[in-house]
Every structure is written in structure tokens, then in C-alpha cells.
PDB file of N, CA and C in Angstrom:
ATOM      1  N   LYS A   1      78.907  69.557 112.173  1.00  0.00           N
ATOM      2  CA  LYS A   1      79.273  68.993 110.890  1.00  0.00           C
ATOM      3  C   LYS A   1      80.454  69.742 110.268  1.00  0.00           C
ATOM      4  N   ILE A   2      80.468  71.058 110.386  1.00  0.00           N
ATOM      5  CA  ILE A   2      81.564  71.833 109.806  1.00  0.00           C
ATOM      6  C   ILE A   2      82.894  71.381 110.392  1.00  0.00           C
ATOM      7  N   GLU A   3      82.933  71.290 111.730  1.00  0.00           N
ATOM      8  CA  GLU A   3      84.175  70.901 112.395  1.00  0.00           C
ATOM      9  C   GLU A   3      84.628  69.517 111.955  1.00  0.00           C
ATOM     10  N   THR A   4      83.695  68.602 111.797  1.00  0.00           N
ATOM     11  CA  THR A   4      84.029  67.234 111.384  1.00  0.00           C
ATOM     12  C   THR A   4      84.645  67.231 109.989  1.00  0.00           C
ATOM     13  N   GLU A   5      84.032  67.943 109.055  1.00  0.00           N
ATOM     14  CA  GLU A   5      84.568  67.996 107.689  1.00  0.00           C
ATOM     15  C   GLU A   5      85.953  68.634 107.654  1.00  0.00           C
ATOM     16  N   ILE A   6      86.115  69.720 108.401  1.00  0.00           N
ATOM     17  CA  ILE A   6      87.415  70.397 108.442  1.00  0.00           C
ATOM     18  C   ILE A   6      88.477  69.473 109.021  1.00  0.00           C
ATOM     19  N   MET A   7      88.162  68.845 110.140  1.00  0.00           N
ATOM     20  CA  MET A   7      89.160  68.002 110.804  1.00  0.00           C
ATOM     21  C   MET A   7      89.475  66.740 109.996  1.00  0.00           C
ATOM     22  N   MET A   8      88.489  66.180 109.298  1.00  0.00           N
ATOM     23  CA  MET A   8      88.758  65.011 108.452  1.00  0.00           C
ATOM     24  C   MET A   8      89.702  65.383 107.311  1.00  0.00           C
ATOM     25  N   ALA A   9      89.448  66.523 106.670  1.00  0.00           N
ATOM     26  CA  ALA A   9      90.317  66.974 105.575  1.00  0.00           C
ATOM     27  C   ALA A   9      91.712  67.277 106.097  1.00  0.00           C
ATOM     28  N   LYS A  10      91.794  67.917 107.251  1.00  0.00           N
ATOM     29  CA  LYS A  10      93.088  68.245 107.866  1.00  0.00           C
ATOM     30  C   LYS A  10      93.872  66.968 108.152  1.00  0.00           C
ATOM     31  N   GLN A  11      93.206  65.987 108.723  1.00  0.00           N
ATOM     32  CA  GLN A  11      93.870  64.725 109.055  1.00  0.00           C
ATOM     33  C   GLN A  11      94.351  64.000 107.802  1.00  0.00           C
ATOM     34  N   GLN A  12      93.528  63.988 106.756  1.00  0.00           N
ATOM     35  CA  GLN A  12      93.934  63.344 105.506  1.00  0.00           C
ATOM     36  C   GLN A  12      95.170  64.015 104.916  1.00  0.00           C
ATOM     37  N   LEU A  13      95.194  65.333 104.924  1.00  0.00           N
ATOM     38  CA  LEU A  13      96.356  66.060 104.407  1.00  0.00           C
ATOM     39  C   LEU A  13      97.596  65.786 105.253  1.00  0.00           C
ATOM     40  N   GLU A  14      97.441  65.812 106.563  1.00  0.00           N
ATOM     41  CA  GLU A  14      98.583  65.561 107.446  1.00  0.00           C
ATOM     42  C   GLU A  14      99.105  64.139 107.280  1.00  0.00           C
ATOM     43  N   ASP A  15      98.205  63.180 107.131  1.00  0.00           N
ATOM     44  CA  ASP A  15      98.630  61.791 106.898  1.00  0.00           C
ATOM     45  C   ASP A  15      99.398  61.680 105.589  1.00  0.00           C
ATOM     46  N   HIS A  16      98.908  62.338 104.564  1.00  0.00           N
ATOM     47  CA  HIS A  16      99.540  62.275 103.243  1.00  0.00           C
ATOM     48  C   HIS A  16     100.884  63.011 103.218  1.00  0.00           C
ATOM     49  N   LEU A  17     100.927  64.173 103.842  1.00  0.00           N
ATOM     50  CA  LEU A  17     102.130  65.001 103.807  1.00  0.00           C
ATOM     51  C   LEU A  17     103.157  64.635 104.874  1.00  0.00           C
ATOM     52  N   GLY A  18     102.671  64.034 105.948  1.00  0.00           N
ATOM     53  CA  GLY A  18     103.563  63.723 107.062  1.00  0.00           C
ATOM     54  C   GLY A  18     103.992  64.964 107.829  1.00  0.00           C
ATOM     55  N   LYS A  19     103.206  66.027 107.707  1.00  0.00           N
ATOM     56  CA  LYS A  19     103.513  67.291 108.382  1.00  0.00           C
ATOM     57  C   LYS A  19     102.213  67.915 108.877  1.00  0.00           C
ATOM     58  N   PRO A  20     102.312  68.747 109.903  1.00  0.00           N
ATOM     59  CA  PRO A  20     101.108  69.436 110.376  1.00  0.00           C
ATOM     60  C   PRO A  20     100.584  70.430 109.335  1.00  0.00           C
ATOM     61  N   VAL A  21      99.288  70.585 109.290  1.00  0.00           N
ATOM     62  CA  VAL A  21      98.637  71.529 108.381  1.00  0.00           C
ATOM     63  C   VAL A  21      97.979  72.611 109.237  1.00  0.00           C
ATOM     64  N   SER A  22      98.330  73.865 108.983  1.00  0.00           N
ATOM     65  CA  SER A  22      97.757  74.955 109.779  1.00  0.00           C
ATOM     66  C   SER A  22      97.161  76.070 108.921  1.00  0.00           C
ATOM     67  N   ILE A  23      97.190  75.905 107.602  1.00  0.00           N
ATOM     68  CA  ILE A  23      96.643  76.910 106.693  1.00  0.00           C
ATOM     69  C   ILE A  23      95.537  76.265 105.858  1.00  0.00           C
ATOM     70  N   PHE A  24      94.455  76.979 105.663  1.00  0.00           N
ATOM     71  CA  PHE A  24      93.261  76.456 105.015  1.00  0.00           C
ATOM     72  C   PHE A  24      92.957  77.260 103.753  1.00  0.00           C
ATOM     73  N   ALA A  25      92.413  76.610 102.749  1.00  0.00           N
ATOM     74  CA  ALA A  25      91.907  77.285 101.549  1.00  0.00           C
ATOM     75  C   ALA A  25      90.424  76.941 101.436  1.00  0.00           C
ATOM     76  N   TYR A  26      89.584  77.955 101.445  1.00  0.00           N
ATOM     77  CA  TYR A  26      88.140  77.729 101.385  1.00  0.00           C
ATOM     78  C   TYR A  26      87.753  77.109 100.054  1.00  0.00           C
ATOM     79  N   PRO A  27      87.029  75.979 100.093  1.00  0.00           N
ATOM     80  CA  PRO A  27      86.573  75.372  98.842  1.00  0.00           C
ATOM     81  C   PRO A  27      85.628  76.339  98.110  1.00  0.00           C
ATOM     82  N   TYR A  28      85.953  76.651  96.905  1.00  0.00           N
ATOM     83  CA  TYR A  28      85.149  77.562  96.080  1.00  0.00           C
ATOM     84  C   TYR A  28      84.993  78.941  96.722  1.00  0.00           C
ATOM     85  N   GLY A  29      85.830  79.244  97.695  1.00  0.00           N
ATOM     86  CA  GLY A  29      85.781  80.540  98.361  1.00  0.00           C
ATOM     87  C   GLY A  29      84.647  80.685  99.354  1.00  0.00           C
ATOM     88  N   SER A  30      83.888  79.614  99.565  1.00  0.00           N
ATOM     89  CA  SER A  30      82.714  79.670 100.425  1.00  0.00           C
ATOM     90  C   SER A  30      83.119  79.744 101.895  1.00  0.00           C
ATOM     91  N   LYS A  31      82.676  80.809 102.561  1.00  0.00           N
ATOM     92  CA  LYS A  31      83.009  80.976 103.971  1.00  0.00           C
ATOM     93  C   LYS A  31      81.963  81.851 104.643  1.00  0.00           C
ATOM     94  N   ASP A  32      81.874  81.731 105.935  1.00  0.00           N
ATOM     95  CA  ASP A  32      81.058  82.622 106.747  1.00  0.00           C
ATOM     96  C   ASP A  32      81.636  82.611 108.156  1.00  0.00           C
ATOM     97  N   SER A  33      81.025  83.334 109.060  1.00  0.00           N
ATOM     98  CA  SER A  33      81.584  83.471 110.407  1.00  0.00           C
ATOM     99  C   SER A  33      81.655  82.134 111.148  1.00  0.00           C
ATOM    100  N   ARG A  34      80.723  81.215 110.880  1.00  0.00           N
ATOM    101  CA  ARG A  34      80.764  79.895 111.535  1.00  0.00           C
ATOM    102  C   ARG A  34      81.995  79.117 111.110  1.00  0.00           C
ATOM    103  N   VAL A  35      82.302  79.147 109.818  1.00  0.00           N
ATOM    104  CA  VAL A  35      83.468  78.426 109.300  1.00  0.00           C
ATOM    105  C   VAL A  35      84.749  79.051 109.845  1.00  0.00           C
ATOM    106  N   ILE A  36      84.822  80.364 109.835  1.00  0.00           N
ATOM    107  CA  ILE A  36      86.007  81.048 110.350  1.00  0.00           C
ATOM    108  C   ILE A  36      86.217  80.706 111.822  1.00  0.00           C
ATOM    109  N   SER A  37      85.159  80.732 112.617  1.00  0.00           N
ATOM    110  CA  SER A  37      85.261  80.377 114.036  1.00  0.00           C
ATOM    111  C   SER A  37      85.714  78.938 114.219  1.00  0.00           C
ATOM    112  N   ALA A  38      85.192  78.035 113.393  1.00  0.00           N
ATOM    113  CA  ALA A  38      85.591  76.626 113.475  1.00  0.00           C
ATOM    114  C   ALA A  38      87.067  76.464 113.147  1.00  0.00           C
ATOM    115  N   LEU A  39      87.544  77.158 112.131  1.00  0.00           N
ATOM    116  CA  LEU A  39      88.959  77.066 111.758  1.00  0.00           C
ATOM    117  C   LEU A  39      89.856  77.558 112.883  1.00  0.00           C
ATOM    118  N   ILE A  40      89.504  78.687 113.465  1.00  0.00           N
ATOM    119  CA  ILE A  40      90.288  79.222 114.577  1.00  0.00           C
ATOM    120  C   ILE A  40      90.269  78.239 115.742  1.00  0.00           C
ATOM    121  N   GLY A  41      89.103  77.698 116.053  1.00  0.00           N
ATOM    122  CA  GLY A  41      88.975  76.724 117.136  1.00  0.00           C
ATOM    123  C   GLY A  41      89.746  75.444 116.887  1.00  0.00           C
ATOM    124  N   ASP A  42      89.908  75.084 115.614  1.00  0.00           N
ATOM    125  CA  ASP A  42      90.629  73.860 115.253  1.00  0.00           C
ATOM    126  C   ASP A  42      92.123  74.103 115.067  1.00  0.00           C
ATOM    127  N   GLY A  43      92.581  75.312 115.374  1.00  0.00           N
ATOM    128  CA  GLY A  43      94.010  75.586 115.371  1.00  0.00           C
ATOM    129  C   GLY A  43      94.611  76.063 114.063  1.00  0.00           C
ATOM    130  N   PHE A  44      93.779  76.424 113.100  1.00  0.00           N
ATOM    131  CA  PHE A  44      94.322  76.965 111.850  1.00  0.00           C
ATOM    132  C   PHE A  44      94.816  78.386 112.101  1.00  0.00           C
ATOM    133  N   SER A  45      95.945  78.726 111.508  1.00  0.00           N
ATOM    134  CA  SER A  45      96.536  80.045 111.739  1.00  0.00           C
ATOM    135  C   SER A  45      96.219  81.041 110.625  1.00  0.00           C
ATOM    136  N   ALA A  46      95.755  80.563 109.477  1.00  0.00           N
ATOM    137  CA  ALA A  46      95.435  81.433 108.345  1.00  0.00           C
ATOM    138  C   ALA A  46      94.534  80.679 107.379  1.00  0.00           C
ATOM    139  N   ALA A  47      93.831  81.443 106.527  1.00  0.00           N
ATOM    140  CA  ALA A  47      92.976  80.828 105.508  1.00  0.00           C
ATOM    141  C   ALA A  47      92.904  81.748 104.293  1.00  0.00           C
ATOM    142  N   PHE A  48      92.836  81.123 103.119  1.00  0.00           N
ATOM    143  CA  PHE A  48      92.795  81.855 101.850  1.00  0.00           C
ATOM    144  C   PHE A  48      91.424  81.761 101.204  1.00  0.00           C
ATOM    145  N   SER A  49      90.950  82.896 100.697  1.00  0.00           N
ATOM    146  CA  SER A  49      89.715  82.938  99.925  1.00  0.00           C
ATOM    147  C   SER A  49      90.064  82.696  98.457  1.00  0.00           C
ATOM    148  N   THR A  50      89.077  82.808  97.595  1.00  0.00           N
ATOM    149  CA  THR A  50      89.345  82.728  96.155  1.00  0.00           C
ATOM    150  C   THR A  50      89.305  84.115  95.526  1.00  0.00           C
ATOM    151  N   ILE A  51      89.183  85.134  96.357  1.00  0.00           N
ATOM    152  CA  ILE A  51      89.126  86.508  95.862  1.00  0.00           C
ATOM    153  C   ILE A  51      90.531  86.942  95.461  1.00  0.00           C
ATOM    154  N   PRO A  52      90.711  87.341  94.209  1.00  0.00           N
ATOM    155  CA  PRO A  52      92.048  87.776  93.803  1.00  0.00           C
ATOM    156  C   PRO A  52      92.414  89.099  94.465  1.00  0.00           C
ATOM    157  N   GLY A  53      93.672  89.258  94.731  1.00  0.00           N
ATOM    158  CA  GLY A  53      94.132  90.508  95.308  1.00  0.00           C
ATOM    159  C   GLY A  53      95.435  90.336  96.048  1.00  0.00           C
ATOM    160  N   LYS A  54      95.902  91.435  96.576  1.00  0.00           N
ATOM    161  CA  LYS A  54      97.153  91.434  97.322  1.00  0.00           C
ATOM    162  C   LYS A  54      96.857  91.369  98.811  1.00  0.00           C
ATOM    163  N   ILE A  55      97.779  90.781  99.533  1.00  0.00           N
ATOM    164  CA  ILE A  55      97.670  90.733 100.982  1.00  0.00           C
ATOM    165  C   ILE A  55      98.337  91.988 101.534  1.00  0.00           C
ATOM    166  N   GLN A  56      97.614  92.691 102.368  1.00  0.00           N
ATOM    167  CA  GLN A  56      98.114  93.911 103.001  1.00  0.00           C
ATOM    168  C   GLN A  56      98.393  93.637 104.479  1.00  0.00           C
ATOM    169  N   CYS A  57      99.120  94.528 105.113  1.00  0.00           N
ATOM    170  CA  CYS A  57      99.444  94.379 106.538  1.00  0.00           C
ATOM    171  C   CYS A  57      98.191  94.261 107.398  1.00  0.00           C
ATOM    172  N   ASP A  58      97.121  94.932 107.002  1.00  0.00           N
ATOM    173  CA  ASP A  58      95.900  94.910 107.797  1.00  0.00           C
ATOM    174  C   ASP A  58      94.876  93.881 107.298  1.00  0.00           C
ATOM    175  N   SER A  59      95.279  92.994 106.405  1.00  0.00           N
ATOM    176  CA  SER A  59      94.374  91.943 105.909  1.00  0.00           C
ATOM    177  C   SER A  59      94.021  90.989 107.045  1.00  0.00           C
ATOM    178  N   PHE A  60      92.757  90.585 107.105  1.00  0.00           N
ATOM    179  CA  PHE A  60      92.330  89.614 108.113  1.00  0.00           C
ATOM    180  C   PHE A  60      92.931  88.264 107.752  1.00  0.00           C
ATOM    181  N   ILE A  61      93.664  87.681 108.666  1.00  0.00           N
ATOM    182  CA  ILE A  61      94.457  86.469 108.404  1.00  0.00           C
ATOM    183  C   ILE A  61      93.591  85.258 108.024  1.00  0.00           C
ATOM    184  N   MET A  62      92.307  85.299 108.335  1.00  0.00           N
ATOM    185  CA  MET A  62      91.438  84.163 108.029  1.00  0.00           C
ATOM    186  C   MET A  62      90.653  84.346 106.731  1.00  0.00           C
ATOM    187  N   THR A  63      90.898  85.448 106.009  1.00  0.00           N
ATOM    188  CA  THR A  63      90.248  85.667 104.704  1.00  0.00           C
ATOM    189  C   THR A  63      91.236  86.313 103.737  1.00  0.00           C
ATOM    190  N   LEU A  64      92.401  85.745 103.635  1.00  0.00           N
ATOM    191  CA  LEU A  64      93.439  86.309 102.776  1.00  0.00           C
ATOM    192  C   LEU A  64      93.085  86.162 101.300  1.00  0.00           C
ATOM    193  N   HIS A  65      93.447  87.170 100.522  1.00  0.00           N
ATOM    194  CA  HIS A  65      93.247  87.109  99.071  1.00  0.00           C
ATOM    195  C   HIS A  65      94.257  86.139  98.460  1.00  0.00           C
ATOM    196  N   ARG A  66      93.972  85.712  97.273  1.00  0.00           N
ATOM    197  CA  ARG A  66      94.820  84.736  96.592  1.00  0.00           C
ATOM    198  C   ARG A  66      95.335  85.332  95.286  1.00  0.00           C
ATOM    199  N   THR A  67      96.573  85.021  94.971  1.00  0.00           N
ATOM    200  CA  THR A  67      97.149  85.420  93.693  1.00  0.00           C
ATOM    201  C   THR A  67      97.127  84.222  92.762  1.00  0.00           C
ATOM    202  N   ARG A  68      96.457  84.369  91.635  1.00  0.00           N
ATOM    203  CA  ARG A  68      96.391  83.267  90.669  1.00  0.00           C
ATOM    204  C   ARG A  68      97.720  83.188  89.930  1.00  0.00           C
ATOM    205  N   ILE A  69      98.284  82.005  89.923  1.00  0.00           N
ATOM    206  CA  ILE A  69      99.536  81.761  89.217  1.00  0.00           C
ATOM    207  C   ILE A  69      99.204  80.970  87.959  1.00  0.00           C
ATOM    208  N   GLY A  70      99.476  81.549  86.805  1.00  0.00           N
ATOM    209  CA  GLY A  70      99.205  80.882  85.538  1.00  0.00           C
ATOM    210  C   GLY A  70     100.439  80.170  85.028  1.00  0.00           C
ATOM    211  N   ASN A  71     100.601  80.138  83.733  1.00  0.00           N
ATOM    212  CA  ASN A  71     101.724  79.433  83.110  1.00  0.00           C
ATOM    213  C   ASN A  71     102.971  80.297  82.955  1.00  0.00           C
ATOM    214  N   GLY A  72     102.905  81.549  83.375  1.00  0.00           N
ATOM    215  CA  GLY A  72     104.054  82.441  83.249  1.00  0.00           C
ATOM    216  C   GLY A  72     105.173  82.071  84.211  1.00  0.00           C
ATOM    217  N   ALA A  73     106.324  82.668  83.994  1.00  0.00           N
ATOM    218  CA  ALA A  73     107.468  82.445  84.879  1.00  0.00           C
ATOM    219  C   ALA A  73     107.132  82.969  86.273  1.00  0.00           C
ATOM    220  N   LEU A  74     107.557  82.238  87.302  1.00  0.00           N
ATOM    221  CA  LEU A  74     107.271  82.652  88.665  1.00  0.00           C
ATOM    222  C   LEU A  74     107.817  84.039  88.963  1.00  0.00           C
ATOM    223  N   ALA A  75     108.916  84.407  88.312  1.00  0.00           N
ATOM    224  CA  ALA A  75     109.503  85.732  88.529  1.00  0.00           C
ATOM    225  C   ALA A  75     108.526  86.844  88.150  1.00  0.00           C
ATOM    226  N   SER A  76     107.647  86.572  87.202  1.00  0.00           N
ATOM    227  CA  SER A  76     106.687  87.597  86.797  1.00  0.00           C
ATOM    228  C   SER A  76     105.630  87.841  87.876  1.00  0.00           C
ATOM    229  N   TYR A  77     105.546  86.944  88.849  1.00  0.00           N
ATOM    230  CA  TYR A  77     104.621  87.091  89.969  1.00  0.00           C
ATOM    231  C   TYR A  77     105.333  87.575  91.224  1.00  0.00           C
ATOM    232  N   GLY A  78     106.616  87.850  91.098  1.00  0.00           N
ATOM    233  CA  GLY A  78     107.390  88.286  92.252  1.00  0.00           C
ATOM    234  C   GLY A  78     107.829  87.138  93.133  1.00  0.00           C
ATOM    235  N   LEU A  79     107.828  85.920  92.570  1.00  0.00           N
ATOM    236  CA  LEU A  79     108.232  84.746  93.356  1.00  0.00           C
ATOM    237  C   LEU A  79     109.606  84.266  92.950  1.00  0.00           C
TER     238      LEU A  79
END
């Protein structure tokens, strides 16, 4: 079931965007080893959690932290 849900969402995004999708964002940050294995098996190259923080060189590529972007200027976030 996990693989089916992931692949259906991936296909919908690719159809809408007209481009391949290889990065995943965990819904509500919910993840476990089964989901991570399914993502890797389905060809995803990276995934983001909902845990705030910075990405470091040794960060696990399938559980990357996320930076919340509010209403401030992008320059204030280093973008």
C-alpha cells in the first residue's frame, strides 16, 4: 500500500508538472524505515522531514531538515 500511494502521488505530480519528480516531502513529517525503503526503491533521491533545522554534510539524504520560509524577504533566509 505504501508503494502504491507514493507512486500515485508521484505520477500525479509528474503529470501536472510535466517533469520527473525525484524529491519527496513526508506528509506531516510521518516516516519510518518502511517508507524510506519504499522511496529509495521507487527512485527518489532525497526526502524532507518537517523537523526544522539546517542540512549538514553528514545529514541523511532521506530525512533532511526543512527551513520554514515565512513572509520575510528571501534574502533573510540566505536565498
